[in-house]
Amino acid sequence: MAKLKVAIVGLGGVGAIHLEAYRASRAVEVVAAAEIDPARLQAAQARHDFKAYADYKEMLTGESIDLVVVATPVSTHEAVTIAAAKAGHHVLCEKPLAVEVAQAKRMIKACKAAGVTLFYGATYRQLPALRAARDLVVQGAIGEVRLMREQEVGGTGPEGRQIMGFAHYPQGGPGGSGFGLVDHGIHLIDAFGWLSRSTVETVFGRGNISGADAFPEYLLMNFRSGALGHLLYEDSTFPTSLPGEGMFSWGAGWDINGYVPPGLWQSAPGCIHVHGSRGALRIFHYANALFLTDKDGTRQIELEGRPAPGHFAAQVESCARSIQDGAPVEVPGEAGLAALEVLEAAYRSFEEKRMVTVR
Ligand SMILES: NC(=O)c1ccc[n+]([C@@H]2O[C@H](COP(=O)([O-])OP(=O)(O)OC[C@H]3O[C@@H](n4cnc5c(N)ncnc54)[C@H](O)[C@@H]3O)[C@@H](O)[C@H]2O)c1
């Protein structure tokens, strides 16, 4: 089978990681990439062989491409995706699919009209610890899922907060920090529905506003299955972790201090808790460890697959299987839309001081 021809738009923080991860894949080759920052483009070219463009529109019409990976700031996802679809290319768009639900709907419509597939970059679904956790849930290992929760609280005070710029989230709309509800919580909104095999019915929450002072963010999601999802974020304070707590990370990934390479000691590695009627899972998604607790005690689950950043290659290979072999689309654009609908409902709930029904 010929390698899938991939073009990347945006070689910033995550685009450069996609590029590096794809190099290890035998299923895809990056034929071209577009980046408006000449220094970033040059730095990537020094390490990888691809045709470089400053203008992504030229790349879309000038190259033989199977899949365009959109890794630009969030507010540009709609324009890049629609241009790629109109040029006849399948699209893998990074999370969040867009800033607003209306944009996401237009993206899905444009891809349908052009007869191309819109894949949603729900990278958490590719992390080995999360995949193994879902397999255990599906096998019934923890019974009925009752509660899923994640929290990221810490930082170095308000000055140390890593705010996403207005290029990502326009001033006055939803936004905030890279470890907040919008930019990070969107992963969990999707992952909780996937883990519990349910959809969100009602929400109550509070998210930060781009350009405004920070406050603690939270989201309560009532799933149709009866499960509760809970997210809590605040990165303009300090952590409460004690010196003896933590673990060595077996994968790369992001924590509240930024991108962390594998092998480092982390005092508070990101983790997701899933509590069921017959057991519970503690998922260290980036540190690549998984623990199952039930009536027989706690044990570590052996993991297969590629931890971060290899999960970016696993994701694009999943797209390749759909495009080349007709395999079912693992995460369609509609999943990105559904996550945004939950987020928008959360903002509405706080404004209106009530629980809001999603769709
Ligand atoms: N899946 C994950 O784990 C993960 C992690 C980090 C970021 N992200 C997502 O990836 C996307 C990008 O985030 P980032 O942190 O890499 O942002 P970034 O700001 O570091 O990088 C974006 C890059 O896009 C370039 N760019 C902007 N407009 C462009 C255009 N018209 N043509 C070509 N290049 C253009 C910028 O110059 C910049 O280099 C966001 O949607 C973000 O939420 C996902």
Tab-separated table of C-alpha atoms and ligand atoms in Angstrom:
chain	number	residue	atom	x	y	z
A	1	MET	CA	0.000	0.000	0.000
A	2	ALA	CA	1.325	3.454	-0.940
A	3	LYS	CA	1.956	5.798	1.953
A	4	LEU	CA	-0.785	8.336	2.677
A	5	LYS	CA	0.340	11.772	1.454
A	6	VAL	CA	-0.075	14.240	4.299
A	7	ALA	CA	0.234	18.035	4.352
A	8	ILE	CA	0.369	19.971	7.630
A	9	VAL	CA	-0.844	23.547	8.097
A	10	GLY	CA	0.843	25.195	11.102
A	11	LEU	CA	4.177	24.078	12.549
A	12	GLY	CA	3.905	25.652	15.995
A	13	GLY	CA	3.844	23.832	19.311
A	14	VAL	CA	1.770	20.862	18.188
A	15	GLY	CA	2.304	20.928	14.407
A	16	ALA	CA	6.030	20.325	14.948
A	17	ILE	CA	5.192	17.352	17.195
A	18	HIS	CA	2.861	15.883	14.548
A	19	LEU	CA	5.657	16.231	11.991
A	20	GLU	CA	8.197	14.514	14.234
A	21	ALA	CA	5.792	11.712	15.214
A	22	TYR	CA	4.741	11.002	11.609
A	23	ARG	CA	8.385	10.426	10.674
A	24	ALA	CA	8.298	7.146	12.609
A	25	SER	CA	5.206	5.947	10.718
A	26	ARG	CA	5.411	3.572	7.767
A	27	ALA	CA	1.839	4.397	6.750
A	28	VAL	CA	2.157	8.125	6.016
A	29	GLU	CA	4.585	10.611	4.533
A	30	VAL	CA	4.533	14.370	5.002
A	31	VAL	CA	4.869	15.735	1.480
A	32	ALA	CA	4.303	19.417	2.312
A	33	ALA	CA	3.740	21.855	5.151
A	34	ALA	CA	2.671	25.492	5.383
A	35	GLU	CA	3.697	27.923	8.114
A	36	ILE	CA	3.568	31.727	8.111
A	37	ASP	CA	6.484	32.079	10.543
A	38	PRO	CA	9.684	31.755	8.424
A	39	ALA	CA	11.863	30.793	11.418
A	40	ARG	CA	9.546	27.902	12.340
A	41	LEU	CA	9.382	26.749	8.744
A	42	GLN	CA	13.172	26.798	8.457
A	43	ALA	CA	13.644	24.961	11.755
A	44	ALA	CA	11.282	22.199	10.582
A	45	GLN	CA	12.966	21.981	7.184
A	46	ALA	CA	16.336	21.520	8.833
A	47	ARG	CA	15.030	18.254	10.351
A	48	HIS	CA	12.527	16.982	7.766
A	49	ASP	CA	12.239	16.689	4.015
A	50	PHE	CA	9.002	18.289	2.745
A	51	LYS	CA	7.923	21.011	0.338
A	52	ALA	CA	7.580	24.224	2.319
A	53	TYR	CA	4.919	26.878	1.798
A	54	ALA	CA	4.254	30.224	3.442
A	55	ASP	CA	0.717	30.301	2.008
A	56	TYR	CA	-1.355	27.230	2.771
A	57	LYS	CA	-3.783	27.989	-0.079
A	58	GLU	CA	-0.961	27.574	-2.605
A	59	MET	CA	-0.071	24.270	-0.999
A	60	LEU	CA	-3.665	23.019	-1.197
A	61	THR	CA	-3.834	23.509	-4.966
A	62	GLY	CA	-0.187	22.862	-5.840
A	63	GLU	CA	0.375	19.429	-4.297
A	64	SER	CA	-0.890	15.882	-4.591
A	65	ILE	CA	-2.315	15.428	-1.071
A	66	ASP	CA	-4.556	12.804	0.569
A	67	LEU	CA	-4.999	14.408	3.994
A	68	VAL	CA	-4.519	17.928	5.351
A	69	VAL	CA	-3.692	18.197	9.063
A	70	VAL	CA	-4.919	21.490	10.539
A	71	ALA	CA	-2.631	22.555	13.410
A	72	THR	CA	-3.120	26.314	13.275
A	73	PRO	CA	-4.629	28.548	15.998
A	74	VAL	CA	-8.189	27.570	16.847
A	75	SER	CA	-9.858	30.654	15.333
A	76	THR	CA	-8.389	29.726	11.913
A	77	HIS	CA	-9.581	26.086	11.866
A	78	GLU	CA	-12.758	26.922	9.982
A	79	ALA	CA	-11.081	28.817	7.125
A	80	VAL	CA	-8.273	26.257	6.676
A	81	THR	CA	-10.630	23.256	6.856
A	82	ILE	CA	-13.108	24.682	4.367
A	83	ALA	CA	-10.319	25.644	1.939
A	84	ALA	CA	-8.837	22.138	2.199
A	85	ALA	CA	-12.251	20.526	1.638
A	86	LYS	CA	-12.935	22.719	-1.390
A	87	ALA	CA	-9.564	21.667	-2.813
A	88	GLY	CA	-10.789	18.044	-2.489
A	89	HIS	CA	-8.663	16.909	0.474
A	90	HIS	CA	-9.659	14.940	3.557
A	91	VAL	CA	-9.013	16.887	6.767
A	92	LEU	CA	-7.758	16.002	10.246
A	93	CYS	CA	-8.438	19.035	12.445
A	94	GLU	CA	-6.838	19.565	15.839
A	95	LYS	CA	-8.977	20.121	18.915
A	96	PRO	CA	-11.067	22.152	19.638
A	97	LEU	CA	-12.722	21.798	16.234
A	98	ALA	CA	-13.495	25.545	16.341
A	99	VAL	CA	-14.141	28.379	18.781
A	100	GLU	CA	-17.905	28.255	18.276
A	101	VAL	CA	-20.529	25.629	17.470
A	102	ALA	CA	-21.665	27.591	14.381
A	103	GLN	CA	-18.154	27.393	12.878
A	104	ALA	CA	-17.964	23.645	13.522
A	105	LYS	CA	-21.296	23.124	11.783
A	106	ARG	CA	-20.085	25.026	8.721
A	107	MET	CA	-16.904	22.914	8.635
A	108	ILE	CA	-18.868	19.666	8.718
A	109	LYS	CA	-21.251	20.936	6.024
A	110	ALA	CA	-18.400	22.016	3.734
A	111	CYS	CA	-16.638	18.652	4.047
A	112	LYS	CA	-19.868	16.783	3.298
A	113	ALA	CA	-20.552	19.017	0.256
A	114	ALA	CA	-17.022	18.368	-1.043
A	115	GLY	CA	-17.313	14.606	-0.442
A	116	VAL	CA	-14.293	14.497	1.893
A	117	THR	CA	-13.985	13.188	5.463
A	118	LEU	CA	-13.481	15.504	8.402
A	119	PHE	CA	-11.546	13.679	11.137
A	120	TYR	CA	-11.533	15.228	14.634
A	121	GLY	CA	-8.180	15.289	16.427
A	122	ALA	CA	-9.328	13.742	19.712
A	123	THR	CA	-5.791	12.694	20.585
A	124	TYR	CA	-6.694	11.428	24.071
A	125	ARG	CA	-8.526	8.536	22.395
A	126	GLN	CA	-5.165	7.382	21.006
A	127	LEU	CA	-3.268	7.345	24.320
A	128	PRO	CA	-2.531	3.725	25.379
A	129	ALA	CA	-3.683	4.196	28.992
A	130	LEU	CA	-7.037	5.578	27.849
A	131	ARG	CA	-7.498	2.891	25.195
A	132	ALA	CA	-6.812	0.139	27.715
A	133	ALA	CA	-9.159	1.823	30.200
A	134	ARG	CA	-11.970	1.885	27.648
A	135	ASP	CA	-11.372	-1.774	26.780
A	136	LEU	CA	-11.735	-2.618	30.487
A	137	VAL	CA	-14.963	-0.622	30.716
A	138	VAL	CA	-16.349	-2.365	27.616
A	139	GLN	CA	-15.398	-5.776	29.102
A	140	GLY	CA	-17.374	-4.847	32.226
A	141	ALA	CA	-14.308	-4.829	34.519
A	142	ILE	CA	-15.612	-1.904	36.596
A	143	GLY	CA	-19.339	-2.508	36.130
A	144	GLU	CA	-21.494	0.487	35.376
A	145	VAL	CA	-19.585	3.795	35.058
A	146	ARG	CA	-20.887	6.161	37.733
A	147	LEU	CA	-18.356	9.007	37.983
A	148	MET	CA	-15.531	10.354	35.786
A	149	ARG	CA	-13.363	13.196	37.025
A	150	GLU	CA	-10.238	15.177	36.257
A	151	GLN	CA	-8.733	18.216	37.875
A	152	GLU	CA	-5.690	20.362	37.164
A	153	VAL	CA	-4.954	22.776	39.961
A	154	GLY	CA	-1.575	24.396	40.488
A	155	GLY	CA	0.830	26.730	38.736
A	156	THR	CA	2.986	29.592	39.968
A	157	GLY	CA	0.401	32.270	40.645
A	158	PRO	CA	-1.385	34.584	38.189
A	159	GLU	CA	1.863	35.716	36.481
A	160	GLY	CA	2.807	32.161	35.537
A	161	ARG	CA	-0.508	31.349	33.873
A	162	GLN	CA	-0.071	30.161	30.269
A	163	ILE	CA	-2.738	32.142	28.473
A	164	MET	CA	-3.778	31.182	24.953
A	165	GLY	CA	-3.460	34.243	22.669
A	166	PHE	CA	-6.248	35.996	20.819
A	167	ALA	CA	-5.180	34.218	17.607
A	168	HIS	CA	-6.540	31.063	19.221
A	169	TYR	CA	-9.453	32.517	21.177
A	170	PRO	CA	-10.659	36.019	20.152
A	171	GLN	CA	-10.971	38.507	22.997
A	172	GLY	CA	-14.277	38.478	24.842
A	173	GLY	CA	-15.249	34.923	23.829
A	174	PRO	CA	-14.473	31.595	25.504
A	175	GLY	CA	-10.747	31.107	26.104
A	176	GLY	CA	-8.213	31.358	28.875
A	177	SER	CA	-5.222	29.197	29.591
A	178	GLY	CA	-3.848	26.101	27.909
A	179	PHE	CA	-4.811	24.136	31.001
A	180	GLY	CA	-8.303	25.538	31.257
A	181	LEU	CA	-11.757	24.276	30.405
A	182	VAL	CA	-11.847	25.371	26.760
A	183	ASP	CA	-8.447	24.351	25.462
A	184	HIS	CA	-7.780	21.344	27.724
A	185	GLY	CA	-11.194	20.349	29.108
A	186	ILE	CA	-12.430	19.797	25.546
A	187	HIS	CA	-10.247	16.621	25.502
A	188	LEU	CA	-12.028	15.309	28.596
A	189	ILE	CA	-15.541	16.186	27.448
A	190	ASP	CA	-14.941	13.938	24.444
A	191	ALA	CA	-13.035	11.254	26.360
A	192	PHE	CA	-15.713	10.915	29.085
A	193	GLY	CA	-18.438	10.252	26.502
A	194	TRP	CA	-16.191	7.746	24.739
A	195	LEU	CA	-15.209	5.995	27.974
A	196	SER	CA	-18.752	5.722	29.281
A	197	ARG	CA	-20.346	5.144	25.842
A	198	SER	CA	-22.906	7.797	26.615
A	199	THR	CA	-23.763	11.384	25.719
A	200	VAL	CA	-24.180	14.490	27.850
A	201	GLU	CA	-27.747	15.470	28.649
A	202	THR	CA	-27.408	18.486	30.990
A	203	VAL	CA	-24.531	20.651	32.250
A	204	PHE	CA	-23.641	23.302	34.751
A	205	GLY	CA	-20.278	25.013	34.482
A	206	ARG	CA	-18.126	28.094	34.347
A	207	GLY	CA	-15.376	28.849	31.832
A	208	ASN	CA	-12.862	31.678	31.453
A	209	ILE	CA	-13.209	34.546	28.982
A	210	SER	CA	-10.352	35.311	26.590
A	211	GLY	CA	-8.525	38.447	27.788
A	212	ALA	CA	-10.328	38.655	31.156
A	213	ASP	CA	-9.010	37.928	34.660
A	214	ALA	CA	-8.873	34.241	35.553
A	215	PHE	CA	-11.208	32.421	37.925
A	216	PRO	CA	-11.571	28.740	38.820
A	217	GLU	CA	-13.308	26.801	36.063
A	218	TYR	CA	-15.564	23.776	36.454
A	219	LEU	CA	-17.979	21.608	34.547
A	220	LEU	CA	-20.577	19.136	35.764
A	221	MET	CA	-21.891	16.828	33.042
A	222	ASN	CA	-24.921	14.606	33.563
A	223	PHE	CA	-24.673	11.760	31.077
A	224	ARG	CA	-27.749	9.991	29.710
A	225	SER	CA	-26.392	6.741	31.190
A	226	GLY	CA	-26.723	8.261	34.674
A	227	ALA	CA	-22.959	8.835	35.033
A	228	LEU	CA	-21.569	12.155	36.275
A	229	GLY	CA	-18.551	13.880	34.692
A	230	HIS	CA	-16.650	16.469	36.743
A	231	LEU	CA	-13.829	18.794	35.614
A	232	LEU	CA	-12.035	21.376	37.771
A	233	TYR	CA	-9.268	23.739	36.583
A	234	GLU	CA	-7.278	26.574	38.174
A	235	ASP	CA	-3.700	27.219	37.103
A	236	SER	CA	-3.145	30.687	38.543
A	237	THR	CA	-2.516	29.385	42.052
A	238	PHE	CA	-0.009	26.884	43.510
A	239	PRO	CA	-0.147	23.084	43.823
A	240	THR	CA	-0.736	21.309	47.111
A	241	SER	CA	1.275	18.192	46.171
A	242	LEU	CA	3.739	17.005	48.839
A	243	PRO	CA	7.381	16.001	48.196
A	244	GLY	CA	6.704	12.239	48.392
A	245	GLU	CA	3.908	12.279	45.802
A	246	GLY	CA	4.299	11.689	42.072
A	247	MET	CA	5.744	9.204	39.589
A	248	PHE	CA	8.174	8.817	36.708
A	249	SER	CA	6.477	9.573	33.409
A	250	TRP	CA	6.732	6.814	30.791
A	251	GLY	CA	5.476	9.059	28.017
A	252	ALA	CA	5.768	12.669	26.885
A	253	GLY	CA	2.920	15.112	27.276
A	254	TRP	CA	1.603	18.273	28.811
A	255	ASP	CA	1.294	19.124	32.453
A	256	ILE	CA	0.498	22.413	34.086
A	257	ASN	CA	4.105	23.557	33.487
A	258	GLY	CA	4.058	22.867	29.718
A	259	TYR	CA	5.377	20.043	27.537
A	260	VAL	CA	7.203	17.360	29.524
A	261	PRO	CA	9.540	14.817	27.862
A	262	PRO	CA	9.332	11.155	28.954
A	263	GLY	CA	11.410	9.847	31.848
A	264	LEU	CA	11.013	12.842	34.160
A	265	TRP	CA	9.686	12.753	37.703
A	266	GLN	CA	6.320	14.468	37.897
A	267	SER	CA	4.937	15.535	41.252
A	268	ALA	CA	1.379	15.765	39.926
A	269	PRO	CA	1.065	13.856	36.620
A	270	GLY	CA	-2.256	14.421	34.873
A	271	CYS	CA	-4.717	11.670	35.674
A	272	ILE	CA	-8.313	10.726	35.038
A	273	HIS	CA	-10.436	8.832	37.577
A	274	VAL	CA	-13.250	6.535	36.461
A	275	HIS	CA	-15.411	5.016	39.200
A	276	GLY	CA	-17.794	2.159	38.460
A	277	SER	CA	-20.192	-0.052	40.373
A	278	ARG	CA	-17.660	-2.921	40.546
A	279	GLY	CA	-14.277	-1.204	40.291
A	280	ALA	CA	-12.354	1.966	39.500
A	281	LEU	CA	-9.622	3.079	37.108
A	282	ARG	CA	-6.866	5.612	37.607
A	283	ILE	CA	-5.536	6.643	34.216
A	284	PHE	CA	-2.189	8.446	33.961
A	285	HIS	CA	-2.742	9.318	30.328
A	286	TYR	CA	0.573	11.035	29.552
A	287	ALA	CA	2.727	9.265	32.145
A	288	ASN	CA	1.407	6.078	30.474
A	289	ALA	CA	0.271	4.048	33.468
A	290	LEU	CA	-3.100	2.529	34.378
A	291	PHE	CA	-4.340	1.085	37.677
A	292	LEU	CA	-7.455	-0.994	38.298
A	293	THR	CA	-8.960	-1.310	41.774
A	294	ASP	CA	-11.777	-3.732	42.632
A	295	LYS	CA	-12.713	-6.118	45.445
A	296	ASP	CA	-9.439	-8.019	44.837
A	297	GLY	CA	-7.263	-4.936	45.395
A	298	THR	CA	-5.244	-2.613	43.162
A	299	ARG	CA	-3.104	-3.739	40.235
A	300	GLN	CA	-1.237	-2.100	37.386
A	301	ILE	CA	-2.457	-2.921	33.882
A	302	GLU	CA	0.109	-3.668	31.190
A	303	LEU	CA	-0.177	-1.223	28.291
A	304	GLU	CA	0.355	-1.724	24.572
A	305	GLY	CA	0.668	0.906	21.844
A	306	ARG	CA	2.515	4.154	21.494
A	307	PRO	CA	2.510	6.665	24.365
A	308	ALA	CA	2.776	10.390	23.618
A	309	PRO	CA	4.022	11.690	21.233
A	310	GLY	CA	3.623	8.408	19.268
A	311	HIS	CA	-0.154	8.727	19.685
A	312	PHE	CA	-0.130	11.471	17.040
A	313	ALA	CA	1.187	8.878	14.557
A	314	ALA	CA	-1.432	6.368	15.741
A	315	GLN	CA	-4.097	8.993	15.077
A	316	VAL	CA	-2.991	9.761	11.519
A	317	GLU	CA	-2.661	6.021	10.796
A	318	SER	CA	-6.271	5.594	11.868
A	319	CYS	CA	-7.213	8.258	9.278
A	320	ALA	CA	-5.097	6.410	6.687
A	321	ARG	CA	-7.003	3.156	7.328
A	322	SER	CA	-10.305	4.948	6.725
A	323	ILE	CA	-9.124	6.741	3.581
A	324	GLN	CA	-7.241	3.853	1.983
A	325	ASP	CA	-9.047	0.730	3.259
A	326	GLY	CA	-12.524	2.106	3.980
A	327	ALA	CA	-12.258	1.377	7.717
A	328	PRO	CA	-14.918	3.143	9.842
A	329	VAL	CA	-13.932	6.687	10.821
A	330	GLU	CA	-12.769	6.431	14.420
A	331	VAL	CA	-13.454	10.059	15.416
A	332	PRO	CA	-15.523	12.097	12.940
A	333	GLY	CA	-15.941	15.880	12.931
A	334	GLU	CA	-19.332	15.386	14.587
A	335	ALA	CA	-17.507	14.339	17.793
A	336	GLY	CA	-15.730	17.712	17.812
A	337	LEU	CA	-19.061	19.459	17.308
A	338	ALA	CA	-20.646	17.504	20.176
A	339	ALA	CA	-17.831	18.525	22.538
A	340	LEU	CA	-18.259	22.187	21.574
A	341	GLU	CA	-22.000	21.969	22.181
A	342	VAL	CA	-21.326	20.801	25.740
A	343	LEU	CA	-18.881	23.664	26.244
A	344	GLU	CA	-21.258	26.292	24.889
A	345	ALA	CA	-24.046	24.950	27.108
A	346	ALA	CA	-21.713	25.296	30.125
A	347	TYR	CA	-21.089	28.987	29.405
A	348	ARG	CA	-24.818	29.526	28.959
A	349	SER	CA	-25.550	27.771	32.268
A	350	PHE	CA	-23.357	30.192	34.203
A	351	GLU	CA	-24.821	33.254	32.468
A	352	GLU	CA	-28.356	32.060	33.089
A	353	LYS	CA	-27.620	30.588	36.549
A	354	ARG	CA	-29.276	27.249	35.739
A	355	MET	CA	-28.566	23.757	34.513
A	356	VAL	CA	-28.721	23.660	30.697
A	357	THR	CA	-29.865	20.809	28.436
A	358	VAL	CA	-27.403	20.002	25.655
A	359	ARG	CA	-29.216	19.785	22.303
B	1	LIG	N1	-3.908	17.355	20.655
B	1	LIG	C1	-3.087	17.914	21.505
B	1	LIG	O1	-2.578	17.279	22.421
B	1	LIG	C2	-2.772	19.367	21.336
B	1	LIG	C3	-1.722	19.956	22.052
B	1	LIG	C4	-1.450	21.302	21.846
B	1	LIG	C5	-2.218	22.046	20.972
B	1	LIG	N2	-3.252	21.455	20.310
B	1	LIG	C6	-4.113	22.208	19.360
B	1	LIG	O2	-3.362	22.409	18.163
B	1	LIG	C7	-3.699	23.672	17.577
B	1	LIG	C8	-2.428	24.509	17.459
B	1	LIG	O3	-1.939	24.758	18.773
B	1	LIG	P1	-0.404	25.137	19.042
B	1	LIG	O4	-0.215	25.040	20.490
B	1	LIG	O5	0.490	24.354	18.137
B	1	LIG	O6	-0.416	26.663	18.603
B	1	LIG	P2	0.837	27.546	18.173
B	1	LIG	O7	0.374	28.945	18.273
B	1	LIG	O8	2.047	27.098	18.915
B	1	LIG	O9	1.063	27.141	16.645
B	1	LIG	C9	0.215	27.518	15.599
B	1	LIG	C10	1.085	27.739	14.360
B	1	LIG	O10	0.249	28.013	13.255
B	1	LIG	C11	0.900	29.023	12.481
B	1	LIG	N3	-0.100	29.672	11.633
B	1	LIG	C12	-1.031	30.598	11.985
B	1	LIG	N4	-1.760	30.942	10.910
B	1	LIG	C13	-1.300	30.218	9.873
B	1	LIG	C14	-1.648	30.127	8.500
B	1	LIG	N5	-2.631	30.870	7.968
B	1	LIG	N6	-0.939	29.300	7.695
B	1	LIG	C15	0.068	28.551	8.194
B	1	LIG	N7	0.459	28.597	9.503
B	1	LIG	C16	-0.226	29.414	10.315
B	1	LIG	C17	1.531	29.941	13.516
B	1	LIG	O11	2.555	30.747	12.950
B	1	LIG	C18	2.049	28.926	14.533
B	1	LIG	O12	3.365	28.504	14.225
B	1	LIG	C19	-4.769	24.259	18.504
B	1	LIG	O13	-6.023	23.905	18.002
B	1	LIG	C20	-4.506	23.591	19.843
B	1	LIG	O14	-5.637	23.554	20.669
B	1	LIG	C21	-3.521	20.127	20.456
